[in-house]
PDB file of N, CA and C and ligand atoms in Angstrom:
ATOM      1  N   MET F   1    -242.595 -30.328-154.862  1.00  0.00           N
ATOM      2  CA  MET F   1    -242.882 -31.668-154.339  1.00  0.00           C
ATOM      3  C   MET F   1    -242.635 -32.720-155.423  1.00  0.00           C
ATOM      4  N   ALA F   2    -242.064 -33.851-155.037  1.00  0.00           N
ATOM      5  CA  ALA F   2    -241.736 -34.884-156.014  1.00  0.00           C
ATOM      6  C   ALA F   2    -243.007 -35.444-156.646  1.00  0.00           C
ATOM      7  N   LYS F   3    -242.865 -35.831-157.905  1.00  0.00           N
ATOM      8  CA  LYS F   3    -243.993 -36.439-158.602  1.00  0.00           C
ATOM      9  C   LYS F   3    -243.826 -37.969-158.556  1.00  0.00           C
ATOM     10  N   VAL F   4    -244.753 -38.618-157.883  1.00  0.00           N
ATOM     11  CA  VAL F   4    -244.697 -40.075-157.768  1.00  0.00           C
ATOM     12  C   VAL F   4    -245.922 -40.659-158.460  1.00  0.00           C
ATOM     13  N   GLU F   5    -245.666 -41.599-159.359  1.00  0.00           N
ATOM     14  CA  GLU F   5    -246.750 -42.266-160.080  1.00  0.00           C
ATOM     15  C   GLU F   5    -246.660 -43.766-159.814  1.00  0.00           C
ATOM     16  N   ILE F   6    -247.809 -44.376-159.590  1.00  0.00           N
ATOM     17  CA  ILE F   6    -247.821 -45.816-159.379  1.00  0.00           C
ATOM     18  C   ILE F   6    -248.923 -46.444-160.230  1.00  0.00           C
ATOM     19  N   TYR F   7    -248.498 -47.357-161.085  1.00  0.00           N
ATOM     20  CA  TYR F   7    -249.443 -48.109-161.917  1.00  0.00           C
ATOM     21  C   TYR F   7    -249.867 -49.353-161.138  1.00  0.00           C
ATOM     22  N   THR F   8    -251.163 -49.567-161.065  1.00  0.00           N
ATOM     23  CA  THR F   8    -251.692 -50.664-160.250  1.00  0.00           C
ATOM     24  C   THR F   8    -252.778 -51.433-160.991  1.00  0.00           C
ATOM     25  N   THR F   9    -253.120 -52.584-160.429  1.00  0.00           N
ATOM     26  CA  THR F   9    -254.371 -53.243-160.784  1.00  0.00           C
ATOM     27  C   THR F   9    -255.087 -53.570-159.479  1.00  0.00           C
ATOM     28  N   PHE F  10    -256.352 -53.875-159.578  1.00  0.00           N
ATOM     29  CA  PHE F  10    -257.067 -54.221-158.359  1.00  0.00           C
ATOM     30  C   PHE F  10    -256.712 -55.670-157.978  1.00  0.00           C
ATOM     31  N   LEU F  11    -256.902 -56.019-156.736  1.00  0.00           N
ATOM     32  CA  LEU F  11    -256.532 -57.346-156.218  1.00  0.00           C
ATOM     33  C   LEU F  11    -255.055 -57.651-156.435  1.00  0.00           C
ATOM     34  N   CYS F  12    -254.236 -56.649-156.265  1.00  0.00           N
ATOM     35  CA  CYS F  12    -252.786 -56.823-156.436  1.00  0.00           C
ATOM     36  C   CYS F  12    -252.130 -56.542-155.095  1.00  0.00           C
ATOM     37  N   GLY F  13    -251.670 -57.594-154.454  1.00  0.00           N
ATOM     38  CA  GLY F  13    -251.091 -57.457-153.120  1.00  0.00           C
ATOM     39  C   GLY F  13    -249.854 -56.570-153.100  1.00  0.00           C
ATOM     40  N   TYR F  14    -249.001 -56.737-154.110  1.00  0.00           N
ATOM     41  CA  TYR F  14    -247.787 -55.904-154.158  1.00  0.00           C
ATOM     42  C   TYR F  14    -248.144 -54.424-154.329  1.00  0.00           C
ATOM     43  N   CYS F  15    -249.235 -54.177-155.061  1.00  0.00           N
ATOM     44  CA  CYS F  15    -249.677 -52.776-155.237  1.00  0.00           C
ATOM     45  C   CYS F  15    -250.120 -52.200-153.901  1.00  0.00           C
ATOM     46  N   SER F  16    -250.908 -52.983-153.151  1.00  0.00           N
ATOM     47  CA  SER F  16    -251.361 -52.520-151.832  1.00  0.00           C
ATOM     48  C   SER F  16    -250.173 -52.285-150.921  1.00  0.00           C
ATOM     49  N   ASN F  17    -249.225 -53.210-150.949  1.00  0.00           N
ATOM     50  CA  ASN F  17    -248.038 -53.055-150.098  1.00  0.00           C
ATOM     51  C   ASN F  17    -247.277 -51.779-150.450  1.00  0.00           C
ATOM     52  N   ALA F  18    -247.140 -51.535-151.743  1.00  0.00           N
ATOM     53  CA  ALA F  18    -246.400 -50.343-152.181  1.00  0.00           C
ATOM     54  C   ALA F  18    -247.132 -49.073-151.747  1.00  0.00           C
ATOM     55  N   LYS F  19    -248.447 -49.057-151.919  1.00  0.00           N
ATOM     56  CA  LYS F  19    -249.218 -47.863-151.529  1.00  0.00           C
ATOM     57  C   LYS F  19    -249.161 -47.672-150.014  1.00  0.00           C
ATOM     58  N   ASN F  20    -249.222 -48.777-149.273  1.00  0.00           N
ATOM     59  CA  ASN F  20    -249.120 -48.669-147.803  1.00  0.00           C
ATOM     60  C   ASN F  20    -247.793 -48.054-147.385  1.00  0.00           C
ATOM     61  N   LEU F  21    -246.723 -48.500-148.049  1.00  0.00           N
ATOM     62  CA  LEU F  21    -245.405 -47.966-147.696  1.00  0.00           C
ATOM     63  C   LEU F  21    -245.321 -46.475-148.040  1.00  0.00           C
ATOM     64  N   LEU F  22    -245.823 -46.105-149.228  1.00  0.00           N
ATOM     65  CA  LEU F  22    -245.810 -44.684-149.608  1.00  0.00           C
ATOM     66  C   LEU F  22    -246.629 -43.873-148.616  1.00  0.00           C
ATOM     67  N   ASN F  23    -247.792 -44.404-148.237  1.00  0.00           N
ATOM     68  CA  ASN F  23    -248.633 -43.684-147.258  1.00  0.00           C
ATOM     69  C   ASN F  23    -247.905 -43.530-145.935  1.00  0.00           C
ATOM     70  N   LYS F  24    -247.275 -44.626-145.505  1.00  0.00           N
ATOM     71  CA  LYS F  24    -246.554 -44.601-144.228  1.00  0.00           C
ATOM     72  C   LYS F  24    -245.440 -43.547-144.235  1.00  0.00           C
ATOM     73  N   LYS F  25    -244.819 -43.387-145.417  1.00  0.00           N
ATOM     74  CA  LYS F  25    -243.740 -42.399-145.533  1.00  0.00           C
ATOM     75  C   LYS F  25    -244.270 -40.985-145.773  1.00  0.00           C
ATOM     76  N   GLY F  26    -245.601 -40.863-145.892  1.00  0.00           N
ATOM     77  CA  GLY F  26    -246.193 -39.544-146.134  1.00  0.00           C
ATOM     78  C   GLY F  26    -245.933 -39.028-147.539  1.00  0.00           C
ATOM     79  N   ILE F  27    -245.753 -39.959-148.477  1.00  0.00           N
ATOM     80  CA  ILE F  27    -245.453 -39.574-149.864  1.00  0.00           C
ATOM     81  C   ILE F  27    -246.743 -39.578-150.684  1.00  0.00           C
ATOM     82  N   ASN F  28    -247.055 -38.441-151.276  1.00  0.00           N
ATOM     83  CA  ASN F  28    -248.240 -38.348-152.136  1.00  0.00           C
ATOM     84  C   ASN F  28    -247.946 -38.986-153.478  1.00  0.00           C
ATOM     85  N   TYR F  29    -248.955 -39.608-154.062  1.00  0.00           N
ATOM     86  CA  TYR F  29    -248.744 -40.244-155.359  1.00  0.00           C
ATOM     87  C   TYR F  29    -250.000 -40.161-156.199  1.00  0.00           C
ATOM     88  N   ASN F  30    -249.753 -40.326-157.492  1.00  0.00           N
ATOM     89  CA  ASN F  30    -250.849 -40.402-158.449  1.00  0.00           C
ATOM     90  C   ASN F  30    -250.973 -41.861-158.876  1.00  0.00           C
ATOM     91  N   GLU F  31    -252.141 -42.445-158.658  1.00  0.00           N
ATOM     92  CA  GLU F  31    -252.347 -43.866-158.997  1.00  0.00           C
ATOM     93  C   GLU F  31    -253.009 -43.990-160.356  1.00  0.00           C
ATOM     94  N   ILE F  32    -252.439 -44.865-161.169  1.00  0.00           N
ATOM     95  CA  ILE F  32    -253.015 -45.128-162.483  1.00  0.00           C
ATOM     96  C   ILE F  32    -253.434 -46.601-162.497  1.00  0.00           C
ATOM     97  N   ASP F  33    -254.729 -46.831-162.452  1.00  0.00           N
ATOM     98  CA  ASP F  33    -255.248 -48.199-162.412  1.00  0.00           C
ATOM     99  C   ASP F  33    -255.331 -48.736-163.838  1.00  0.00           C
ATOM    100  N   VAL F  34    -254.526 -49.751-164.118  1.00  0.00           N
ATOM    101  CA  VAL F  34    -254.487 -50.283-165.485  1.00  0.00           C
ATOM    102  C   VAL F  34    -255.219 -51.624-165.591  1.00  0.00           C
ATOM    103  N   SER F  35    -256.076 -51.913-164.603  1.00  0.00           N
ATOM    104  CA  SER F  35    -256.812 -53.189-164.612  1.00  0.00           C
ATOM    105  C   SER F  35    -257.543 -53.409-165.936  1.00  0.00           C
ATOM    106  N   TYR F  36    -258.211 -52.369-166.392  1.00  0.00           N
ATOM    107  CA  TYR F  36    -259.018 -52.494-167.618  1.00  0.00           C
ATOM    108  C   TYR F  36    -258.593 -51.481-168.650  1.00  0.00           C
ATOM    109  N   ASN F  37    -257.349 -51.065-168.609  1.00  0.00           N
ATOM    110  CA  ASN F  37    -256.904 -50.000-169.498  1.00  0.00           C
ATOM    111  C   ASN F  37    -255.637 -50.446-170.243  1.00  0.00           C
ATOM    112  N   LEU F  38    -255.869 -51.132-171.353  1.00  0.00           N
ATOM    113  CA  LEU F  38    -254.742 -51.688-172.117  1.00  0.00           C
ATOM    114  C   LEU F  38    -253.811 -50.612-172.631  1.00  0.00           C
ATOM    115  N   GLU F  39    -254.398 -49.478-172.990  1.00  0.00           N
ATOM    116  CA  GLU F  39    -253.594 -48.381-173.546  1.00  0.00           C
ATOM    117  C   GLU F  39    -252.597 -47.873-172.498  1.00  0.00           C
ATOM    118  N   GLU F  40    -253.100 -47.617-171.290  1.00  0.00           N
ATOM    119  CA  GLU F  40    -252.212 -47.143-170.215  1.00  0.00           C
ATOM    120  C   GLU F  40    -251.217 -48.228-169.820  1.00  0.00           C
ATOM    121  N   ARG F  41    -251.640 -49.470-169.901  1.00  0.00           N
ATOM    122  CA  ARG F  41    -250.751 -50.575-169.548  1.00  0.00           C
ATOM    123  C   ARG F  41    -249.564 -50.626-170.502  1.00  0.00           C
ATOM    124  N   LYS F  42    -249.832 -50.386-171.779  1.00  0.00           N
ATOM    125  CA  LYS F  42    -248.760 -50.350-172.782  1.00  0.00           C
ATOM    126  C   LYS F  42    -247.814 -49.193-172.495  1.00  0.00           C
ATOM    127  N   ILE F  43    -248.396 -48.061-172.138  1.00  0.00           N
ATOM    128  CA  ILE F  43    -247.570 -46.894-171.798  1.00  0.00           C
ATOM    129  C   ILE F  43    -246.680 -47.237-170.606  1.00  0.00           C
ATOM    130  N   MET F  44    -247.286 -47.900-169.611  1.00  0.00           N
ATOM    131  CA  MET F  44    -246.521 -48.316-168.426  1.00  0.00           C
ATOM    132  C   MET F  44    -245.337 -49.190-168.841  1.00  0.00           C
ATOM    133  N   GLU F  45    -245.611 -50.188-169.680  1.00  0.00           N
ATOM    134  CA  GLU F  45    -244.553 -51.122-170.081  1.00  0.00           C
ATOM    135  C   GLU F  45    -243.446 -50.417-170.840  1.00  0.00           C
ATOM    136  N   ASN F  46    -243.828 -49.504-171.707  1.00  0.00           N
ATOM    137  CA  ASN F  46    -242.807 -48.747-172.449  1.00  0.00           C
ATOM    138  C   ASN F  46    -241.951 -47.925-171.501  1.00  0.00           C
ATOM    139  N   ARG F  47    -242.617 -47.247-170.565  1.00  0.00           N
ATOM    140  CA  ARG F  47    -241.872 -46.383-169.634  1.00  0.00           C
ATOM    141  C   ARG F  47    -240.978 -47.211-168.728  1.00  0.00           C
ATOM    142  N   ALA F  48    -241.402 -48.462-168.452  1.00  0.00           N
ATOM    143  CA  ALA F  48    -240.656 -49.318-167.526  1.00  0.00           C
ATOM    144  C   ALA F  48    -239.728 -50.268-168.283  1.00  0.00           C
ATOM    145  N   SER F  49    -239.369 -49.912-169.501  1.00  0.00           N
ATOM    146  CA  SER F  49    -238.450 -50.711-170.319  1.00  0.00           C
ATOM    147  C   SER F  49    -238.913 -52.154-170.460  1.00  0.00           C
ATOM    148  N   GLY F  50    -240.211 -52.329-170.670  1.00  0.00           N
ATOM    149  CA  GLY F  50    -240.747 -53.662-170.963  1.00  0.00           C
ATOM    150  C   GLY F  50    -241.266 -54.423-169.758  1.00  0.00           C
ATOM    151  N   LYS F  51    -241.031 -53.913-168.574  1.00  0.00           N
ATOM    152  CA  LYS F  51    -241.533 -54.632-167.391  1.00  0.00           C
ATOM    153  C   LYS F  51    -243.055 -54.577-167.372  1.00  0.00           C
ATOM    154  N   SER F  52    -243.667 -55.733-167.111  1.00  0.00           N
ATOM    155  CA  SER F  52    -245.122 -55.791-167.238  1.00  0.00           C
ATOM    156  C   SER F  52    -245.837 -56.095-165.927  1.00  0.00           C
ATOM    157  N   THR F  53    -245.073 -56.360-164.859  1.00  0.00           N
ATOM    158  CA  THR F  53    -245.746 -56.624-163.586  1.00  0.00           C
ATOM    159  C   THR F  53    -246.202 -55.309-162.960  1.00  0.00           C
ATOM    160  N   VAL F  54    -247.180 -55.419-162.102  1.00  0.00           N
ATOM    161  CA  VAL F  54    -247.617 -54.261-161.323  1.00  0.00           C
ATOM    162  C   VAL F  54    -247.297 -54.516-159.853  1.00  0.00           C
ATOM    163  N   PRO F  55    -246.986 -53.504-159.068  1.00  0.00           N
ATOM    164  CA  PRO F  55    -246.973 -52.103-159.511  1.00  0.00           C
ATOM    165  C   PRO F  55    -245.710 -51.769-160.298  1.00  0.00           C
ATOM    166  N   GLN F  56    -245.779 -50.690-161.063  1.00  0.00           N
ATOM    167  CA  GLN F  56    -244.591 -50.022-161.605  1.00  0.00           C
ATOM    168  C   GLN F  56    -244.633 -48.606-161.059  1.00  0.00           C
ATOM    169  N   ILE F  57    -243.509 -48.185-160.514  1.00  0.00           N
ATOM    170  CA  ILE F  57    -243.463 -46.912-159.790  1.00  0.00           C
ATOM    171  C   ILE F  57    -242.450 -45.976-160.451  1.00  0.00           C
ATOM    172  N   PHE F  58    -242.836 -44.728-160.556  1.00  0.00           N
ATOM    173  CA  PHE F  58    -241.963 -43.704-161.149  1.00  0.00           C
ATOM    174  C   PHE F  58    -241.842 -42.533-160.181  1.00  0.00           C
ATOM    175  N   ILE F  59    -240.614 -42.095-160.001  1.00  0.00           N
ATOM    176  CA  ILE F  59    -240.378 -40.930-159.140  1.00  0.00           C
ATOM    177  C   ILE F  59    -239.698 -39.861-159.981  1.00  0.00           C
ATOM    178  N   ASN F  60    -240.370 -38.734-160.096  1.00  0.00           N
ATOM    179  CA  ASN F  60    -239.887 -37.643-160.953  1.00  0.00           C
ATOM    180  C   ASN F  60    -239.528 -38.157-162.345  1.00  0.00           C
ATOM    181  N   GLY F  61    -240.346 -39.091-162.840  1.00  0.00           N
ATOM    182  CA  GLY F  61    -240.160 -39.608-164.186  1.00  0.00           C
ATOM    183  C   GLY F  61    -239.168 -40.754-164.304  1.00  0.00           C
ATOM    184  N   ASN F  62    -238.507 -41.086-163.190  1.00  0.00           N
ATOM    185  CA  ASN F  62    -237.534 -42.183-163.206  1.00  0.00           C
ATOM    186  C   ASN F  62    -238.225 -43.493-162.846  1.00  0.00           C
ATOM    187  N   SER F  63    -238.022 -44.512-163.663  1.00  0.00           N
ATOM    188  CA  SER F  63    -238.590 -45.829-163.380  1.00  0.00           C
ATOM    189  C   SER F  63    -237.796 -46.477-162.250  1.00  0.00           C
ATOM    190  N   ILE F  64    -238.482 -46.792-161.154  1.00  0.00           N
ATOM    191  CA  ILE F  64    -237.740 -47.391-160.035  1.00  0.00           C
ATOM    192  C   ILE F  64    -238.090 -48.867-159.830  1.00  0.00           C
ATOM    193  N   GLY F  65    -239.080 -49.381-160.559  1.00  0.00           N
ATOM    194  CA  GLY F  65    -239.450 -50.789-160.436  1.00  0.00           C
ATOM    195  C   GLY F  65    -240.724 -50.959-159.631  1.00  0.00           C
ATOM    196  N   GLY F  66    -240.800 -52.078-158.907  1.00  0.00           N
ATOM    197  CA  GLY F  66    -242.029 -52.403-158.186  1.00  0.00           C
ATOM    198  C   GLY F  66    -241.865 -52.292-156.684  1.00  0.00           C
ATOM    199  N   PHE F  67    -242.643 -53.102-155.962  1.00  0.00           N
ATOM    200  CA  PHE F  67    -242.637 -53.011-154.503  1.00  0.00           C
ATOM    201  C   PHE F  67    -241.274 -53.383-153.919  1.00  0.00           C
ATOM    202  N   ASP F  68    -240.676 -54.460-154.408  1.00  0.00           N
ATOM    203  CA  ASP F  68    -239.387 -54.898-153.851  1.00  0.00           C
ATOM    204  C   ASP F  68    -238.346 -53.783-153.957  1.00  0.00           C
ATOM    205  N   GLU F  69    -238.333 -53.121-155.096  1.00  0.00           N
ATOM    206  CA  GLU F  69    -237.357 -52.036-155.300  1.00  0.00           C
ATOM    207  C   GLU F  69    -237.681 -50.838-154.400  1.00  0.00           C
ATOM    208  N   LEU F  70    -238.978 -50.603-154.180  1.00  0.00           N
ATOM    209  CA  LEU F  70    -239.368 -49.505-153.289  1.00  0.00           C
ATOM    210  C   LEU F  70    -238.869 -49.777-151.872  1.00  0.00           C
ATOM    211  N   VAL F  71    -239.003 -51.024-151.439  1.00  0.00           N
ATOM    212  CA  VAL F  71    -238.519 -51.405-150.103  1.00  0.00           C
ATOM    213  C   VAL F  71    -237.012 -51.198-150.018  1.00  0.00           C
ATOM    214  N   GLU F  72    -236.318 -51.586-151.077  1.00  0.00           N
ATOM    215  CA  GLU F  72    -234.857 -51.436-151.094  1.00  0.00           C
ATOM    216  C   GLU F  72    -234.460 -49.960-150.997  1.00  0.00           C
ATOM    217  N   LEU F  73    -235.175 -49.111-151.737  1.00  0.00           N
ATOM    218  CA  LEU F  73    -234.892 -47.664-151.658  1.00  0.00           C
ATOM    219  C   LEU F  73    -235.133 -47.164-150.247  1.00  0.00           C
ATOM    220  N   ASN F  74    -236.193 -47.670-149.622  1.00  0.00           N
ATOM    221  CA  ASN F  74    -236.493 -47.254-148.247  1.00  0.00           C
ATOM    222  C   ASN F  74    -235.384 -47.715-147.302  1.00  0.00           C
ATOM    223  N   ASN F  75    -234.910 -48.949-147.503  1.00  0.00           N
ATOM    224  CA  ASN F  75    -233.824 -49.463-146.656  1.00  0.00           C
ATOM    225  C   ASN F  75    -232.564 -48.616-146.784  1.00  0.00           C
ATOM    226  N   GLN F  76    -232.390 -48.030-147.974  1.00  0.00           N
ATOM    227  CA  GLN F  76    -231.209 -47.184-148.204  1.00  0.00           C
ATOM    228  C   GLN F  76    -231.478 -45.724-147.847  1.00  0.00           C
ATOM    229  N   SER F  77    -232.635 -45.477-147.216  1.00  0.00           N
ATOM    230  CA  SER F  77    -233.040 -44.118-146.802  1.00  0.00           C
ATOM    231  C   SER F  77    -233.168 -43.155-147.979  1.00  0.00           C
ATOM    232  N   LEU F  78    -233.444 -43.700-149.161  1.00  0.00           N
ATOM    233  CA  LEU F  78    -233.524 -42.839-150.341  1.00  0.00           C
ATOM    234  C   LEU F  78    -234.925 -42.266-150.554  1.00  0.00           C
ATOM    235  N   LEU F  79    -235.867 -42.649-149.685  1.00  0.00           N
ATOM    236  CA  LEU F  79    -237.219 -42.096-149.830  1.00  0.00           C
ATOM    237  C   LEU F  79    -237.411 -40.859-148.956  1.00  0.00           C
ATOM    238  N   GLU F  80    -236.343 -40.465-148.277  1.00  0.00           N
ATOM    239  CA  GLU F  80    -236.479 -39.345-147.339  1.00  0.00           C
ATOM    240  C   GLU F  80    -236.520 -37.993-148.047  1.00  0.00           C
ATOM    241  N   ASP F  81    -235.729 -37.850-149.104  1.00  0.00           N
ATOM    242  CA  ASP F  81    -235.698 -36.581-149.828  1.00  0.00           C
ATOM    243  C   ASP F  81    -235.749 -36.894-151.323  1.00  0.00           C
ATOM    244  N   LEU F  82    -236.969 -37.103-151.798  1.00  0.00           N
ATOM    245  CA  LEU F  82    -237.133 -37.609-153.166  1.00  0.00           C
ATOM    246  C   LEU F  82    -236.560 -36.663-154.209  1.00  0.00           C
ATOM    247  N   ASP F  83    -236.788 -35.364-154.022  1.00  0.00           N
ATOM    248  CA  ASP F  83    -236.324 -34.422-155.056  1.00  0.00           C
ATOM    249  C   ASP F  83    -234.805 -34.387-155.159  1.00  0.00           C
ATOM    250  N   ALA F  84    -234.123 -34.634-154.033  1.00  0.00           N
ATOM    251  CA  ALA F  84    -232.657 -34.652-154.073  1.00  0.00           C
ATOM    252  C   ALA F  84    -232.159 -35.965-154.678  1.00  0.00           C
ATOM    253  N   ASN F  85    -232.865 -37.040-154.412  1.00  0.00           N
ATOM    254  CA  ASN F  85    -232.386 -38.359-154.823  1.00  0.00           C
ATOM    255  C   ASN F  85    -232.838 -38.772-156.232  1.00  0.00           C
ATOM    256  N   PHE F  86    -233.909 -38.136-156.709  1.00  0.00           N
ATOM    257  CA  PHE F  86    -234.435 -38.495-158.033  1.00  0.00           C
ATOM    258  C   PHE F  86    -234.661 -37.229-158.841  1.00  0.00           C
ATOM    259  N   LEU F  87    -233.660 -36.920-159.659  1.00  0.00           N
ATOM    260  CA  LEU F  87    -233.760 -35.704-160.466  1.00  0.00           C
ATOM    261  C   LEU F  87    -234.787 -35.922-161.557  1.00  0.00           C
ATOM    262  N   GLU F  88    -235.465 -34.849-161.903  1.00  0.00           N
ATOM    263  CA  GLU F  88    -236.503 -34.888-162.932  1.00  0.00           C
ATOM    264  C   GLU F  88    -235.952 -35.457-164.221  1.00  0.00           C
ATOM    265  N   LYS F  89    -236.700 -36.408-164.809  1.00  0.00           N
ATOM    266  CA  LYS F  89    -236.251 -37.016-166.052  1.00  0.00           C
ATOM    267  C   LYS F  89    -237.208 -36.680-167.169  1.00  0.00           C
TER     268      LYS F  89
HETATM  269  N1  GSH M 101    -241.268 -58.261-157.534  1.00  0.00           N
HETATM  270  C1  GSH M 101    -242.448 -57.559-157.987  1.00  0.00           C
HETATM  271  C2  GSH M 101    -243.620 -58.526-158.027  1.00  0.00           C
HETATM  272  C3  GSH M 101    -244.856 -57.910-158.630  1.00  0.00           C
HETATM  273  C4  GSH M 101    -245.894 -58.935-159.023  1.00  0.00           C
HETATM  274  O1  GSH M 101    -245.619 -60.161-159.086  1.00  0.00           O
HETATM  275  N2  GSH M 101    -247.097 -58.443-159.284  1.00  0.00           N
HETATM  276  C5  GSH M 101    -248.154 -59.299-159.730  1.00  0.00           C
HETATM  277  C6  GSH M 101    -249.501 -58.727-159.314  1.00  0.00           C
HETATM  278  S1  GSH M 101    -249.644 -58.526-157.554  1.00  0.00           S
HETATM  279  C7  GSH M 101    -248.150 -59.361-161.227  1.00  0.00           C
HETATM  280  O2  GSH M 101    -247.942 -58.349-161.914  1.00  0.00           O
HETATM  281  N3  GSH M 101    -248.396 -60.555-161.777  1.00  0.00           N
HETATM  282  C8  GSH M 101    -248.543 -60.733-163.183  1.00  0.00           C
HETATM  283  C9  GSH M 101    -247.279 -61.205-163.830  1.00  0.00           C
HETATM  284  O3  GSH M 101    -246.380 -61.685-163.109  1.00  0.00           O
HETATM  285  O4  GSH M 101    -247.191 -61.075-165.063  1.00  0.00           O
HETATM  286  C10 GSH M 101    -242.701 -56.357-157.075  1.00  0.00           C
HETATM  287  O5  GSH M 101    -242.112 -56.314-155.983  1.00  0.00           O
HETATM  288  O6  GSH M 101    -243.442 -55.454-157.453  1.00  0.00           O
END
């Protein structure tokens, strides 16, 4: 099963939207709440090549961006078979 990680903060509309879309697609994910966790937030930024907005989403270790990018992947039907579309990094 694909490994999906989503970094979030509370009261983040884009985070809720992203989680709703993942839920709707039946995709399991591990949520990392960085609201009060500067250390994890730094890790997130490093993994996302400096991007600091939330959410930041990773599929099989690949940085895919935030909610807008997740929607784009869905529009391209790339969320249907994650393991085929996102090789482990
Ligand atoms: N285009 C981004 C927008 C994400 C975004 O603006 N997130 C807000 C929180 S809901 C944020 O991180 N704001 C802080 C900032 O812009 O530095 C996406 O689709 O994920």
